[in-house]
Short mmCIF file of C-alpha atoms and ligand atoms in Angstrom, two decimals:
data_model
loop_
_atom_site.label_atom_id
_atom_site.label_comp_id
_atom_site.label_asym_id
_atom_site.label_seq_id
_atom_site.Cartn_x
_atom_site.Cartn_y
_atom_site.Cartn_z
CA MET A 1 97.47 -232.83 20.24
CA ARG A 2 94.58 -231.01 21.86
CA ARG A 3 92.54 -229.06 19.48
CA ALA A 4 89.67 -226.14 20.47
CA VAL A 5 87.29 -225.38 17.67
CA ILE A 6 85.94 -221.79 17.74
CA ILE A 7 82.47 -221.41 15.89
CA GLY A 8 82.31 -217.59 14.68
CA ALA A 9 84.93 -214.74 14.59
CA GLY A 10 82.90 -212.39 16.09
CA MET A 11 83.92 -210.65 19.62
CA ALA A 12 82.95 -213.70 21.47
CA GLY A 13 84.70 -215.98 18.99
CA MET A 14 88.08 -214.00 19.22
CA LEU A 15 88.11 -213.58 22.98
CA SER A 16 87.29 -217.16 23.53
CA ALA A 17 90.18 -218.20 21.12
CA ARG A 18 92.69 -216.24 23.25
CA ALA A 19 91.24 -217.63 26.56
CA SER A 20 91.74 -221.27 25.36
CA ALA A 21 94.92 -220.84 23.28
CA ASP A 22 97.03 -221.44 26.59
CA PHE A 23 95.61 -224.60 27.26
CA VAL A 24 95.64 -226.41 24.14
CA ASP A 25 98.04 -227.08 21.13
CA GLU A 26 96.00 -225.83 18.54
CA VAL A 27 92.85 -222.95 18.30
CA ILE A 28 90.96 -223.02 14.66
CA ILE A 29 88.23 -220.49 14.34
CA ILE A 30 85.56 -221.13 11.73
CA GLU A 31 84.13 -218.23 10.10
CA PRO A 32 81.85 -217.77 6.97
CA ASP A 33 83.28 -214.34 5.91
CA ASP A 34 86.88 -213.80 4.75
CA LEU A 35 87.90 -211.40 7.50
CA PRO A 36 89.09 -207.90 6.40
CA ASP A 37 92.68 -206.89 7.36
CA ALA A 38 91.42 -203.44 8.00
CA PRO A 39 88.50 -201.89 10.10
CA ARG A 40 85.83 -202.77 7.40
CA PRO A 41 82.27 -203.80 7.29
CA ARG A 42 81.46 -207.54 6.61
CA LYS A 43 78.49 -209.60 6.12
CA GLY A 44 78.61 -211.51 9.19
CA LEU A 45 78.37 -208.42 11.61
CA PRO A 46 75.19 -206.52 10.16
CA GLN A 47 74.84 -204.85 13.60
CA ALA A 48 78.46 -203.18 13.19
CA ARG A 49 76.41 -200.39 11.04
CA HIS A 50 74.78 -199.15 14.50
CA ILE A 51 76.40 -197.58 17.40
CA HIS A 52 78.51 -199.72 19.78
CA SER A 53 79.86 -198.26 23.08
CA LEU A 54 81.89 -200.71 25.20
CA VAL A 55 81.34 -200.27 28.83
CA ALA A 56 84.33 -200.58 31.61
CA GLY A 57 83.46 -204.06 32.91
CA GLY A 58 83.79 -205.52 29.66
CA THR A 59 86.80 -203.35 28.80
CA ASP A 60 88.38 -204.84 31.82
CA ALA A 61 87.42 -208.24 30.76
CA MET A 62 89.13 -207.71 27.45
CA GLN A 63 92.17 -206.21 29.09
CA SER A 64 92.76 -209.26 31.25
CA LEU A 65 92.72 -211.46 27.85
CA LEU A 66 94.58 -208.71 25.80
CA PRO A 67 96.58 -206.64 28.02
CA GLY A 68 96.71 -203.22 26.41
CA ILE A 69 94.02 -203.45 24.14
CA LEU A 70 92.38 -200.26 25.86
CA GLN A 71 95.31 -198.10 24.40
CA HIS A 72 95.68 -199.82 20.76
CA TRP A 73 91.90 -198.76 20.26
CA LEU A 74 92.60 -195.37 21.52
CA ASP A 75 95.90 -195.06 19.43
CA ALA A 76 93.42 -196.36 16.51
CA GLY A 77 90.71 -193.45 16.97
CA ALA A 78 88.47 -194.74 19.49
CA HIS A 79 87.25 -192.31 22.21
CA ARG A 80 87.18 -192.58 26.03
CA HIS A 81 84.37 -190.93 27.84
CA GLU A 82 84.92 -190.63 31.53
CA LEU A 83 81.60 -191.01 33.25
CA THR A 84 79.48 -189.10 33.72
CA ALA A 85 81.14 -186.01 32.91
CA GLY A 86 81.67 -187.47 29.50
CA ILE A 87 77.82 -188.14 28.70
CA VAL A 88 74.94 -185.99 28.31
CA ALA A 89 71.86 -187.80 28.97
CA LEU A 90 68.11 -187.41 29.26
CA SER A 91 67.32 -190.30 31.31
CA PRO A 92 63.38 -191.75 31.95
CA GLU A 93 63.90 -189.89 35.32
CA GLY A 94 65.43 -186.46 33.93
CA TRP A 95 68.75 -185.09 33.20
CA TYR A 96 71.94 -186.70 34.35
CA ARG A 97 74.45 -184.52 36.05
CA ARG A 98 78.07 -184.63 34.74
CA TRP A 99 79.62 -185.73 37.97
CA GLN A 100 83.39 -185.66 38.41
CA PRO A 101 84.77 -188.89 37.22
CA ASP A 102 84.79 -191.99 39.60
CA GLY A 103 86.86 -194.06 37.48
CA HIS A 104 84.02 -195.72 35.13
CA PHE A 105 84.12 -195.05 31.39
CA ILE A 106 82.86 -196.13 28.28
CA ILE A 107 84.70 -196.51 24.85
CA THR A 108 83.06 -195.60 21.55
CA ALA A 109 84.38 -196.36 18.27
CA SER A 110 82.91 -198.17 15.07
CA ARG A 111 82.32 -201.80 15.72
CA ASP A 112 84.37 -202.33 12.79
CA LEU A 113 87.20 -200.98 14.46
CA LEU A 114 86.83 -202.40 17.82
CA ASP A 115 86.91 -205.94 16.16
CA TRP A 116 89.81 -205.29 13.73
CA VAL A 117 92.07 -204.30 16.94
CA VAL A 118 91.00 -207.14 18.84
CA ARG A 119 91.36 -209.79 15.75
CA GLU A 120 94.88 -208.24 15.11
CA HIS A 121 95.97 -208.89 18.79
CA VAL A 122 94.29 -212.49 18.74
CA LEU A 123 95.50 -213.47 15.49
CA ALA A 124 99.12 -212.80 16.24
CA HIS A 125 98.91 -215.70 18.59
CA ASP A 126 100.89 -218.67 16.86
CA ARG A 127 98.47 -221.21 18.01
CA ILE A 128 95.48 -219.64 16.67
CA ARG A 129 94.33 -219.70 13.07
CA VAL A 130 91.21 -218.64 11.12
CA PHE A 131 89.55 -221.05 8.34
CA GLY A 132 87.75 -218.44 6.34
CA GLY A 133 84.72 -218.94 4.29
CA ARG A 134 83.27 -221.88 5.93
CA LYS A 135 80.57 -222.38 8.23
CA VAL A 136 79.75 -225.11 11.06
CA THR A 137 76.51 -227.20 10.10
CA ALA A 138 76.47 -229.82 13.02
CA LEU A 139 78.23 -230.96 15.99
CA HIS A 140 79.80 -234.29 16.19
CA GLY A 141 79.62 -236.72 19.30
CA SER A 142 76.96 -237.50 21.86
CA ASP A 143 75.21 -236.30 24.52
CA ARG A 144 77.94 -236.88 26.82
CA GLN A 145 80.75 -235.79 24.69
CA ILE A 146 81.31 -233.54 21.58
CA THR A 147 84.33 -234.62 19.70
CA GLY A 148 84.35 -231.87 16.64
CA VAL A 149 81.97 -230.34 14.45
CA LEU A 150 80.95 -230.48 10.83
CA HIS A 151 81.83 -227.74 8.28
CA ARG A 152 81.33 -226.92 4.83
CA PRO A 153 81.99 -223.69 2.36
CA ALA A 154 79.86 -220.73 3.32
CA HIS A 155 79.20 -220.49 -0.53
CA GLY A 156 79.41 -222.66 -3.39
CA PRO A 157 79.30 -226.54 -3.55
CA ASP A 158 78.45 -228.65 -0.46
CA ASP A 159 81.61 -230.55 0.80
CA PRO A 160 81.05 -231.02 4.22
CA GLN A 161 84.32 -231.97 6.20
CA ARG A 162 84.66 -233.11 9.82
CA LEU A 163 87.19 -231.18 12.42
CA ASP A 164 87.80 -232.94 15.33
CA ALA A 165 88.16 -231.04 18.51
CA ASP A 166 88.49 -231.78 22.33
CA LEU A 167 86.75 -228.39 23.02
CA VAL A 168 84.11 -226.81 20.51
CA ILE A 169 83.03 -223.29 21.70
CA ASP A 170 80.02 -221.87 19.80
CA THR A 171 80.24 -217.98 19.18
CA SER A 172 78.24 -218.15 16.11
CA GLY A 173 76.12 -215.04 17.54
CA ARG A 174 72.43 -214.42 17.03
CA ALA A 175 72.33 -216.94 14.11
CA SER A 176 73.40 -219.85 16.41
CA ARG A 177 71.91 -223.25 15.81
CA ALA A 178 73.21 -224.56 19.08
CA THR A 179 69.76 -225.66 20.34
CA ALA A 180 68.89 -227.62 17.16
CA TRP A 181 72.20 -229.29 17.26
CA LEU A 182 71.72 -230.23 20.96
CA ALA A 183 68.37 -231.28 20.17
CA ASP A 184 69.48 -233.70 17.54
CA LEU A 185 72.02 -235.35 20.18
CA GLY A 186 68.86 -235.94 22.32
CA ILE A 187 69.08 -232.89 24.61
CA ASP A 188 66.21 -230.86 24.17
CA THR A 189 65.06 -229.46 27.56
CA ILE A 190 66.68 -225.98 27.36
CA PRO A 191 64.64 -223.10 28.95
CA HIS A 192 64.18 -220.37 26.70
CA ARG A 193 62.74 -216.90 27.00
CA THR A 194 62.21 -213.66 24.77
CA LEU A 195 60.91 -210.50 25.23
CA ASP A 196 60.85 -207.97 21.98
CA THR A 197 59.40 -204.53 22.28
CA GLY A 198 59.67 -204.40 18.20
CA LEU A 199 62.50 -201.84 18.56
CA THR A 200 63.87 -200.52 15.10
CA TYR A 201 67.46 -198.82 15.31
CA ALA A 202 68.28 -196.39 12.26
CA THR A 203 71.80 -195.20 12.09
CA ARG A 204 73.64 -192.55 9.98
CA LEU A 205 77.16 -191.05 9.82
CA PHE A 206 77.92 -187.43 9.74
CA HIS A 207 81.21 -185.49 9.49
CA ALA A 208 81.85 -183.83 12.85
CA PRO A 209 82.31 -179.96 12.94
CA ALA A 210 85.64 -178.70 12.91
CA GLY A 211 87.00 -178.80 16.42
CA ALA A 212 84.21 -181.03 17.63
CA GLU A 213 85.62 -184.51 16.85
CA HIS A 214 85.81 -185.33 20.43
CA ILE A 215 82.50 -184.72 22.15
CA PRO A 216 80.71 -186.45 24.94
CA VAL A 217 77.94 -189.29 23.98
CA PHE A 218 74.58 -187.33 23.75
CA ASN A 219 71.62 -189.65 24.69
CA ILE A 220 67.99 -188.93 24.66
CA MET A 221 66.59 -192.18 26.27
CA ALA A 222 63.08 -193.55 25.91
CA GLN A 223 60.72 -193.76 29.05
CA PRO A 224 59.73 -197.42 29.20
CA ARG A 225 57.43 -196.77 32.09
CA ALA A 226 55.56 -194.47 30.10
CA SER A 227 55.51 -196.53 27.08
CA ILE A 228 57.37 -193.61 25.21
CA GLY A 229 59.74 -195.88 23.25
CA GLN A 230 61.67 -193.25 20.91
CA SER A 231 65.20 -192.51 21.68
CA ALA A 232 68.29 -191.08 20.07
CA VAL A 233 72.33 -191.34 20.67
CA ILE A 234 75.30 -189.49 19.18
CA ALA A 235 78.80 -190.78 19.75
CA PRO A 236 82.22 -189.63 18.10
CA ILE A 237 83.97 -192.68 16.30
CA GLU A 238 87.30 -192.59 14.46
CA ASN A 239 88.11 -190.53 11.57
CA GLY A 240 86.26 -187.15 12.59
CA LEU A 241 82.94 -188.85 12.22
CA TRP A 242 80.02 -188.81 14.31
CA MET A 243 77.72 -191.81 14.46
CA ALA A 244 73.78 -191.30 15.26
CA THR A 245 71.54 -193.83 15.98
CA LEU A 246 67.62 -193.37 16.46
CA GLY A 247 65.56 -195.88 18.10
CA GLY A 248 61.57 -196.32 18.10
CA ILE A 249 59.61 -199.42 19.00
CA LYS A 250 56.88 -200.75 17.05
CA GLY A 251 54.23 -197.99 15.82
CA SER A 252 56.84 -194.89 16.41
CA GLU A 253 59.95 -196.26 14.21
CA PRO A 254 62.24 -193.94 12.39
CA THR A 255 62.56 -194.81 8.84
CA ARG A 256 64.92 -195.55 6.19
CA ASN A 257 64.20 -192.13 4.53
CA ALA A 258 67.30 -189.46 5.04
CA ALA A 259 64.93 -186.80 4.95
CA ASP A 260 62.74 -188.08 8.26
CA PHE A 261 66.43 -188.64 10.07
CA ILE A 262 66.61 -185.15 11.66
CA PRO A 263 63.00 -184.37 12.20
CA PHE A 264 62.70 -187.57 13.89
CA ALA A 265 65.61 -186.71 16.43
CA LEU A 266 63.90 -182.83 16.88
CA GLY A 267 60.66 -184.75 17.56
CA LEU A 268 62.00 -186.31 20.81
CA ARG A 269 61.54 -185.56 24.55
CA HIS A 270 64.08 -182.96 24.00
CA PRO A 271 65.48 -181.74 20.47
CA LEU A 272 69.20 -181.78 21.33
CA ILE A 273 70.20 -184.47 18.83
CA GLY A 274 68.29 -182.80 16.37
CA GLN A 275 69.89 -179.48 16.91
CA LEU A 276 73.40 -181.13 16.92
CA LEU A 277 73.18 -182.66 13.52
CA TYR A 278 71.28 -180.28 12.06
CA GLY A 279 72.97 -178.88 8.98
CA LEU A 280 75.89 -181.31 9.20
CA GLU A 281 77.27 -183.34 6.16
CA PRO A 282 75.97 -186.85 6.41
CA VAL A 283 78.46 -189.48 4.98
CA SER A 284 76.26 -192.70 4.75
CA ASP A 285 72.68 -193.55 3.92
CA VAL A 286 70.31 -194.45 6.85
CA THR A 287 70.72 -198.12 7.69
CA LEU A 288 68.10 -199.83 9.55
CA THR A 289 67.62 -203.11 11.89
CA ARG A 290 64.83 -204.57 13.52
CA SER A 291 67.29 -207.25 15.48
CA THR A 292 66.86 -205.77 18.85
CA GLY A 293 64.71 -208.22 21.01
CA ASN A 294 65.96 -209.74 24.17
CA ARG A 295 66.26 -213.47 23.76
CA ARG A 296 68.09 -216.04 26.19
CA HIS A 297 68.97 -219.65 26.22
CA TYR A 298 69.28 -221.00 29.66
CA TYR A 299 72.10 -223.42 28.84
CA GLU A 300 73.30 -223.57 32.10
CA LYS A 301 70.09 -225.11 33.56
CA ALA A 302 70.12 -227.93 30.65
CA ARG A 303 69.52 -231.56 32.67
CA THR A 304 72.39 -233.12 30.74
CA TRP A 305 75.36 -231.26 29.16
CA PRO A 306 77.94 -232.68 27.07
CA ASP A 307 81.90 -232.57 27.89
CA GLY A 308 83.59 -230.65 25.51
CA LEU A 309 81.01 -227.88 24.49
CA ILE A 310 80.68 -224.26 25.68
CA VAL A 311 78.28 -221.62 24.14
CA LEU A 312 78.98 -217.89 24.80
CA GLY A 313 78.33 -214.38 23.62
CA ASP A 314 74.95 -213.71 21.74
CA ALA A 315 74.55 -217.52 21.18
CA ILE A 316 73.35 -217.50 24.80
CA ALA A 317 71.58 -214.48 24.95
CA THR A 318 71.02 -210.97 23.03
CA PHE A 319 69.71 -207.83 24.76
CA ASN A 320 68.12 -204.69 23.46
CA PRO A 321 71.04 -203.01 22.25
CA VAL A 322 70.02 -199.59 23.94
CA TYR A 323 71.28 -201.12 27.19
CA GLY A 324 74.92 -201.38 25.45
CA GLN A 325 75.98 -204.64 27.14
CA GLY A 326 76.31 -207.49 24.83
CA MET A 327 79.80 -207.13 23.98
CA SER A 328 80.70 -206.94 27.62
CA VAL A 329 78.83 -209.94 28.37
CA ALA A 330 80.56 -211.62 25.34
CA ALA A 331 83.84 -210.63 27.23
CA LEU A 332 83.06 -211.57 30.54
CA GLY A 333 82.26 -215.01 29.49
CA ALA A 334 85.43 -215.32 27.63
CA ARG A 335 87.15 -214.29 30.84
CA ALA A 336 85.02 -216.93 32.85
CA LEU A 337 86.26 -219.66 30.24
CA HIS A 338 89.88 -218.53 31.03
CA GLN A 339 89.30 -218.59 34.77
CA GLU A 340 87.96 -222.04 34.76
CA LEU A 341 90.60 -223.34 32.45
CA HIS A 342 93.23 -221.82 34.78
CA LYS A 343 91.58 -223.22 37.68
CA SER A 344 91.47 -226.66 36.32
CA GLY A 345 94.86 -226.34 34.32
CA SER A 346 93.30 -228.26 31.29
CA LEU A 347 90.21 -229.78 29.81
CA THR A 348 89.11 -231.69 32.53
CA ALA A 349 85.50 -233.39 32.94
CA GLY A 350 82.71 -230.99 33.97
CA LEU A 351 84.58 -228.07 32.63
CA ALA A 352 82.12 -227.23 29.96
CA ARG A 353 79.22 -227.16 32.34
CA ARG A 354 81.44 -225.12 34.91
CA VAL A 355 81.92 -222.22 32.28
CA GLN A 356 78.39 -222.43 31.36
CA ARG A 357 77.08 -221.48 34.72
CA ALA A 358 80.10 -218.81 35.50
CA ALA A 359 79.18 -217.16 31.99
CA ALA A 360 75.37 -217.27 32.97
CA THR A 361 76.18 -214.73 35.84
CA SER A 362 77.28 -211.92 33.55
CA VAL A 363 74.18 -212.77 31.32
CA GLU A 364 71.83 -212.40 34.17
CA ALA A 365 73.48 -209.10 34.95
CA ALA A 366 72.44 -207.91 31.66
CA TRP A 367 69.21 -209.74 31.24
CA ALA A 368 67.24 -208.52 34.53
CA PRO A 369 67.84 -204.82 33.96
CA ALA A 370 67.17 -204.96 30.29
CA THR A 371 64.03 -207.15 30.37
CA THR A 372 62.48 -205.18 33.61
CA GLN A 373 62.50 -201.90 31.69
CA ASP A 374 61.32 -203.35 28.55
CA ILE A 375 58.07 -205.14 29.77
CA HIS A 376 56.70 -201.82 30.40
CA TYR A 377 56.37 -200.99 26.73
CA ASN A 378 52.77 -202.00 25.39
CA THR A 379 54.52 -203.62 22.35
CA ALA A 380 56.56 -205.89 24.60
CA HIS A 381 55.90 -209.29 23.16
CA GLY A 382 57.08 -212.75 24.96
CA GLN A 383 57.08 -214.08 28.19
CA LYS A 384 56.42 -211.52 31.03
CA PRO A 385 58.70 -210.80 33.61
CA SER A 386 57.96 -212.39 37.08
CA VAL A 387 56.35 -210.10 40.04
CA PRO A 388 59.93 -210.08 41.66
CA GLU A 389 61.28 -208.65 38.46
CA ARG A 390 58.75 -206.15 37.91
CA LEU A 391 59.45 -204.84 41.53
CA LEU A 392 63.27 -204.49 40.45
CA GLY A 393 62.37 -202.61 37.53
CA ARG A 394 60.36 -200.29 39.68
CA PHE A 395 63.38 -200.19 42.33
CA THR A 396 65.61 -199.22 39.31
CA SER A 397 63.75 -196.45 38.39
CA ARG A 398 63.88 -194.97 41.98
CA LEU A 399 67.62 -195.55 42.09
CA SER A 400 67.73 -193.72 38.52
CA TYR A 401 65.90 -190.65 39.61
CA THR A 402 67.83 -190.41 42.90
CA ALA A 403 71.08 -190.54 40.82
CA THR A 404 69.81 -187.39 39.08
CA GLY A 405 70.60 -185.51 41.98
CA SER A 406 73.06 -187.55 43.98
CA GLN A 407 76.60 -188.26 42.97
CA PHE A 408 77.01 -191.08 45.60
CA MET A 409 73.69 -192.84 43.92
CA ALA A 410 75.06 -192.00 40.30
CA ASP A 411 78.32 -193.86 41.26
CA ALA A 412 76.58 -196.82 42.67
CA VAL A 413 74.47 -197.20 39.38
CA THR A 414 77.32 -196.85 37.12
CA ASP A 415 79.18 -199.45 39.02
CA VAL A 416 76.54 -201.65 37.95
CA THR A 417 75.82 -200.67 34.60
CA SER A 418 79.21 -200.63 33.77
CA MET A 419 79.21 -204.52 34.57
CA ARG A 420 82.28 -204.06 37.10
CA ALA A 421 79.83 -204.79 40.07
CA ALA A 422 77.09 -207.57 40.80
CA SER A 423 73.61 -205.91 41.21
CA THR A 424 73.61 -206.86 44.99
CA ARG A 425 76.02 -203.76 44.91
CA LEU A 426 72.39 -201.60 45.07
CA LEU A 427 71.05 -203.60 47.95
CA ALA A 428 73.91 -202.03 50.28
CA PRO A 429 72.30 -200.31 53.18
CA ALA A 430 73.77 -196.70 52.18
CA VAL A 431 72.26 -197.26 48.80
CA LEU A 432 68.76 -197.96 50.25
CA ARG A 433 68.86 -194.94 52.43
CA ALA A 434 69.98 -192.70 49.77
CA ALA A 435 67.11 -194.19 47.25
CA ALA A 436 64.55 -193.66 50.34
CA ALA A 437 65.92 -190.17 50.75
CA GLY A 438 65.69 -189.28 46.99
CA PRO A 439 67.72 -186.87 45.03
CA LYS A 440 69.67 -184.48 46.77
CA LEU A 441 69.55 -181.67 44.15
CA GLN A 442 66.52 -180.13 42.34
CA PRO A 443 66.13 -181.66 38.59
CA LEU A 444 68.09 -180.09 35.80
CA SER A 445 65.78 -177.84 33.57
CA GLY A 446 67.81 -178.58 30.66
CA PRO A 447 70.80 -180.47 29.40
CA PRO A 448 74.27 -179.71 31.27
CA LEU A 449 76.19 -178.55 28.52
CA THR A 450 79.50 -176.47 28.18
CA ALA A 451 79.62 -173.09 26.59
CA SER A 452 81.56 -174.90 23.57
CA GLU A 453 78.79 -177.82 23.19
CA GLN A 454 76.13 -175.16 23.56
CA ARG A 455 77.98 -173.44 20.29
CA LEU A 456 77.33 -176.69 18.15
CA LEU A 457 73.43 -176.47 18.47
CA THR A 458 71.43 -175.12 15.68
CA PRO A 459 68.95 -172.80 17.43
CA LEU A 460 65.51 -173.91 17.02
CA GLU A 461 64.22 -170.42 15.63
CA GLU A 462 66.62 -170.97 12.92
CA ILE A 463 65.92 -174.55 12.34
CA ASN A 464 61.64 -173.82 12.20
CA GLY A 465 62.51 -170.75 9.96
CA GLN A 466 64.16 -173.09 7.24
CA PRO A 467 63.42 -176.50 5.84
CA ALA A 468 65.82 -179.03 7.35
C1 FAD B 1 71.96 -202.75 16.47
C2 FAD B 1 72.73 -203.47 17.41
C3 FAD B 1 73.65 -202.57 18.50
C4 FAD B 1 74.35 -202.88 19.61
N1 FAD B 1 75.14 -202.07 20.52
C5 FAD B 1 75.69 -202.63 21.25
C6 FAD B 1 76.41 -201.60 22.09
O1 FAD B 1 76.53 -200.49 22.00
N2 FAD B 1 77.34 -202.40 23.04
C7 FAD B 1 77.44 -203.42 22.97
O2 FAD B 1 78.10 -203.92 24.01
N3 FAD B 1 76.78 -204.36 22.50
C8 FAD B 1 75.74 -203.74 21.51
N4 FAD B 1 75.27 -204.93 20.66
C9 FAD B 1 75.43 -206.42 20.66
C10 FAD B 1 76.74 -206.60 20.46
O3 FAD B 1 76.65 -206.40 18.63
C11 FAD B 1 76.97 -208.25 20.50
O4 FAD B 1 76.26 -208.54 21.87
C12 FAD B 1 78.16 -209.12 20.11
O5 FAD B 1 78.53 -208.87 18.85
C13 FAD B 1 78.08 -210.46 20.49
O6 FAD B 1 79.59 -210.96 19.92
P1 FAD B 1 79.20 -212.51 19.41
O7 FAD B 1 80.95 -212.64 18.84
O8 FAD B 1 78.51 -213.46 20.25
O9 FAD B 1 78.32 -212.42 17.94
P2 FAD B 1 78.82 -211.71 16.81
O10 FAD B 1 80.00 -210.91 16.92
O11 FAD B 1 77.69 -211.72 15.97
O12 FAD B 1 79.71 -212.49 15.90
C14 FAD B 1 79.11 -213.81 15.45
C15 FAD B 1 80.00 -214.53 14.43
O13 FAD B 1 79.66 -215.84 14.00
C16 FAD B 1 79.66 -216.28 12.69
N5 FAD B 1 78.69 -217.16 12.44
C17 FAD B 1 77.44 -217.26 12.12
N6 FAD B 1 77.03 -218.47 11.92
C18 FAD B 1 78.29 -219.22 11.87
C19 FAD B 1 78.35 -220.63 11.46
N7 FAD B 1 77.61 -221.62 11.20
N8 FAD B 1 79.52 -220.94 11.60
C20 FAD B 1 80.51 -220.09 11.88
N9 FAD B 1 80.56 -219.15 12.08
C21 FAD B 1 79.40 -218.33 12.09
C22 FAD B 1 79.30 -214.91 12.04
O14 FAD B 1 79.63 -214.61 10.84
C23 FAD B 1 80.05 -213.92 13.02
O15 FAD B 1 81.11 -213.62 12.60
C24 FAD B 1 74.34 -204.54 19.37
C25 FAD B 1 73.78 -205.37 19.05
C26 FAD B 1 72.88 -204.87 17.93
C27 FAD B 1 72.20 -205.84 16.97
#
């Protein structure tokens, strides 16, 4: 009987379980948490307290593994925002216009809801089971072939057990111990990079005003090239709530103090988000996280790689979350796993290496834009991007500037930021010509709001006349 063992039941773990289920007799997911049977928080997923938007390329990858998942999210209360009509965003280069939709979208919902719907679908498969309340502590095997894992209770007395497997997939997220486990097997030459701006995220939930349960995503972005590192986003989620997340790099961080939340948003490059939140009833405390650095293991470059081991999702790389691509990278990695399994038909020699290399493509697609922007912050800490990467950052800013006044450019940039097209799309002659010409329209002087959205804003005079 052939068995796949998945380490961790997050997004990458669930999707990888589904991707491998057609090619083995049994899939066992080992997870320290007892998984909730509803969209509820759990200890192993602390980032779920913060805004999680899902781009179209990640959604496509999930749909290919779990047909119909998008509709199930929407039925459960998620929101779909067509791009760029469904967002109001102040980019580093100016306000984006709300162009007619061109097929791209983002999904917003609580991360707990996104995961729960995925979990329900994956665990309905009769070959997939979860061992809850247990954690993996080591790999079993050699530098040539992984043959299983050691696992023990997440809490309570140590009781290590071995579970044999033909394929082990490490999807244990930021906490992954894969490099240490590989080093124990003699594989210790894996290149590694980090770039951390010291960004703090602060998130709070609010009751949406009556009739405004479905709003666009509002986004006041930071300006990395000016080293202005404060930002804020509001996204509608399920149950008539708005989730608001503030961001600030080291030295300009938001605090955990609820009284600081709206003043921080009012003090950004534009007060839009503060004006939207002012006077709303909060339904949670402020949650903080500083787990926001870019960190990447180049497993695809390891000199030797054992058959039977694949690393996917955040266990390979994490990204500054303001770019909103981590779940999509996890999904694209799981789709690459499925495609490679489909090609070879079974667990052939060299499969793990091929999947690792295929997954690196989507990791790079998120890594390059995130790090080439983040490098501009004077707080950025870690290995600096190379000269070509810096040039890429400058080129990206030019494209973004052009996109403020060119639908053609907005569509091209969205193709790439949605992870539906490779970044080479932006080197097409027509895109280069448009970038050279710059925006066709004058910059907008303020947010492009509809009359009903305008009515949601508390006037600044009223705010300044009263304590928040
Ligand atoms: C603040 C913040 C905001 C973010 N916002 C976005 C966003 O807007 N859009 C987006 O696409 N992405 C976003 N991300 C990234 C996204 O959360 C991750 O990319 C995504 O969760 C990766 O999935 P994963 O399965 O690799 O890891 P996770 O979802 O973190 O799951 C890892 C799982 O492994 C389990 N585990 C850990 N150790 C072990 C062990 N030893 N044995 C067994 N199991 C173990 C954990 O309990 C957990 O269940 C954000 C991240 C952060 C931190």
